[in-house]
């Protein structure tokens, strides 16, 4: 499990585990150490130091920020001038949501994500760059409300 079985337990090791699901987040801090019984046999020991759960913070909150950024980028394209907001197109919005999940993964390891969604609406392809800095600024309100 996560390489914990390969730890050198000469000294206790604290590890933070987190699981950010779609709508909630769970965090656990565990201490892994070796203990010796009265017969001199050594065993691995796991102690849970802390646990926390937040039902109001999840990955979908961040996906929604990215969807809004993609909607703005698409609606601002010159080819879209005078056309209805892309939010009125259910199929396009589902595609943007799927794309937002990919973008979130890319931004977790990179400073910029190159986004291309072919023929999103009316044969117009969305092509834009999403900067991690912009995404973080636009997401700050999510972290502030759970602070």
PDB file of N, CA and C in Angstrom, residues 71-86 121-122 124:
ATOM      1  N   UNK A  71     -15.771  27.824 -20.544  1.00  0.00           N
ATOM      2  CA  UNK A  71     -16.961  28.479 -21.108  1.00  0.00           C
ATOM      3  C   UNK A  71     -16.615  29.908 -21.508  1.00  0.00           C
ATOM      4  N   UNK A  72     -15.953  30.623 -20.618  1.00  0.00           N
ATOM      5  CA  UNK A  72     -15.577  32.012 -20.912  1.00  0.00           C
ATOM      6  C   UNK A  72     -14.665  32.091 -22.134  1.00  0.00           C
ATOM      7  N   UNK A  73     -13.697  31.177 -22.202  1.00  0.00           N
ATOM      8  CA  UNK A  73     -12.769  31.183 -23.339  1.00  0.00           C
ATOM      9  C   UNK A  73     -13.514  30.911 -24.645  1.00  0.00           C
ATOM     10  N   UNK A  74     -14.428  29.948 -24.625  1.00  0.00           N
ATOM     11  CA  UNK A  74     -15.164  29.612 -25.844  1.00  0.00           C
ATOM     12  C   UNK A  74     -16.099  30.747 -26.257  1.00  0.00           C
ATOM     13  N   UNK A  75     -16.846  31.284 -25.314  1.00  0.00           N
ATOM     14  CA  UNK A  75     -17.788  32.355 -25.632  1.00  0.00           C
ATOM     15  C   UNK A  75     -17.072  33.616 -26.123  1.00  0.00           C
ATOM     16  N   UNK A  76     -15.818  33.805 -25.736  1.00  0.00           N
ATOM     17  CA  UNK A  76     -15.056  34.994 -26.129  1.00  0.00           C
ATOM     18  C   UNK A  76     -14.424  34.871 -27.517  1.00  0.00           C
ATOM     19  N   UNK A  77     -14.461  33.693 -28.109  1.00  0.00           N
ATOM     20  CA  UNK A  77     -13.850  33.502 -29.426  1.00  0.00           C
ATOM     21  C   UNK A  77     -14.582  34.336 -30.475  1.00  0.00           C
ATOM     22  N   UNK A  78     -13.834  34.880 -31.418  1.00  0.00           N
ATOM     23  CA  UNK A  78     -14.430  35.733 -32.457  1.00  0.00           C
ATOM     24  C   UNK A  78     -15.481  34.972 -33.266  1.00  0.00           C
ATOM     25  N   UNK A  79     -15.294  33.679 -33.477  1.00  0.00           N
ATOM     26  CA  UNK A  79     -16.252  32.872 -34.236  1.00  0.00           C
ATOM     27  C   UNK A  79     -17.591  32.749 -33.507  1.00  0.00           C
ATOM     28  N   UNK A  80     -17.605  33.056 -32.213  1.00  0.00           N
ATOM     29  CA  UNK A  80     -18.808  32.899 -31.402  1.00  0.00           C
ATOM     30  C   UNK A  80     -19.559  34.212 -31.199  1.00  0.00           C
ATOM     31  N   UNK A  81     -19.028  35.293 -31.730  1.00  0.00           N
ATOM     32  CA  UNK A  81     -19.658  36.607 -31.537  1.00  0.00           C
ATOM     33  C   UNK A  81     -21.107  36.579 -32.031  1.00  0.00           C
ATOM     34  N   UNK A  82     -22.020  36.985 -31.142  1.00  0.00           N
ATOM     35  CA  UNK A  82     -23.436  37.021 -31.485  1.00  0.00           C
ATOM     36  C   UNK A  82     -24.143  35.686 -31.364  1.00  0.00           C
ATOM     37  N   UNK A  83     -23.443  34.642 -30.994  1.00  0.00           N
ATOM     38  CA  UNK A  83     -24.043  33.303 -30.854  1.00  0.00           C
ATOM     39  C   UNK A  83     -24.483  33.092 -29.401  1.00  0.00           C
ATOM     40  N   UNK A  84     -25.380  32.136 -29.171  1.00  0.00           N
ATOM     41  CA  UNK A  84     -25.831  31.858 -27.794  1.00  0.00           C
ATOM     42  C   UNK A  84     -24.679  31.352 -26.917  1.00  0.00           C
ATOM     43  N   UNK A  85     -24.803  31.607 -25.633  1.00  0.00           N
ATOM     44  CA  UNK A  85     -23.840  31.121 -24.655  1.00  0.00           C
ATOM     45  C   UNK A  85     -23.743  29.597 -24.773  1.00  0.00           C
ATOM     46  N   UNK A  86     -22.535  29.075 -24.741  1.00  0.00           N
ATOM     47  CA  UNK A  86     -22.328  27.628 -24.859  1.00  0.00           C
ATOM     48  C   UNK A  86     -23.024  26.867 -23.729  1.00  0.00           C
ATOM     49  N   UNK A 121     -19.081  23.308 -30.688  1.00  0.00           N
ATOM     50  CA  UNK A 121     -20.417  23.732 -31.126  1.00  0.00           C
ATOM     51  C   UNK A 121     -20.270  24.366 -32.508  1.00  0.00           C
ATOM     52  N   UNK A 122     -21.197  24.065 -33.410  1.00  0.00           N
ATOM     53  CA  UNK A 122     -21.204  24.667 -34.749  1.00  0.00           C
ATOM     54  C   UNK A 122     -19.848  24.548 -35.446  1.00  0.00           C
ATOM     55  N   UNK A 124     -16.977  24.744 -34.364  1.00  0.00           N
ATOM     56  CA  UNK A 124     -15.945  25.631 -33.817  1.00  0.00           C
ATOM     57  C   UNK A 124     -15.173  24.857 -32.759  1.00  0.00           C
TER      58      UNK A 124
END
